[in-house]
Amino acid sequence: MQDIWLEVGALFISAFVSSTIAPGGSEAVLAYMVSAGQYQIAALVIVATIGNTLGAMTTWGLGLFAAKKFPVATLLSEKKQKALSIVRAQGIWTLFFSWLPVIGDALCFAGGWLKLPLLPAILLIFLGKLGRYVVIAWMFA
């Protein structure tokens, strides 16, 4: 039983880290655990989604902090500048696409920078990430 908690905890940590500014491979961890057939797939998907959403909200918070500390957007990297312009032009709905590789983390950062409403941001990020993990679990079940 203790091994299960360690393994599921590792999935959570992998998902969290994968959604912050550090690279990670939560999709591979989830795929492995689903294909092993030892766990409830729905529980794995929820754990990964919550971890990834919390990581994204950490990045969102970093964007909020950065906007207060350094309000001039020109100080941002090119990737974050592009994400900022996308989110500024398209609005909060872009946060649904935070699951995308490369630009997803920058979208969350931009959402914080632009001080988008917290609860809708959490919901859209959660739904986007849930969709991605459901597809991965379905592919490896």
Phi, psi and omega in degrees: 000321180296323179298322179298315180296322178295317181292317178292323175297322177296322176298314179300312181296317178299316180294319179297308183296324180297339183254007173257197182285352177268141178287154179203178183225052183297331179297318179293321178296314179298314180301317179297313183293322177295314182292337178292334176071018183260358187230159173286122185299318181300320179295319178297317180297317180294316179299313180296319181294316179295315179299315181292322178294317178296321175297318178296321179289332173296315177296320176302315179297324176296321176297318178298314179297315181297322180295326179285321184279321183228080188291350181275115185296339182293349178282349183280156176295166181299319180297317180288327175298315180297314179298320179299317180292324178295311182294321178298318183283320187262342176088192188298335182297339179296337181294340174301331183269018178294348178283346182294140175295155176071298187269343184302314179296321179294326177297318178296317177301314180297322178299319175292316180303319181276001178057045177295152183303132187298306186296314175297325178298313179300314182298313181293319177297314180302313183295319178296316181289323176301314179302316179298313182291327176297315179297316180297315180298318180298320181294330185252003180284000000 
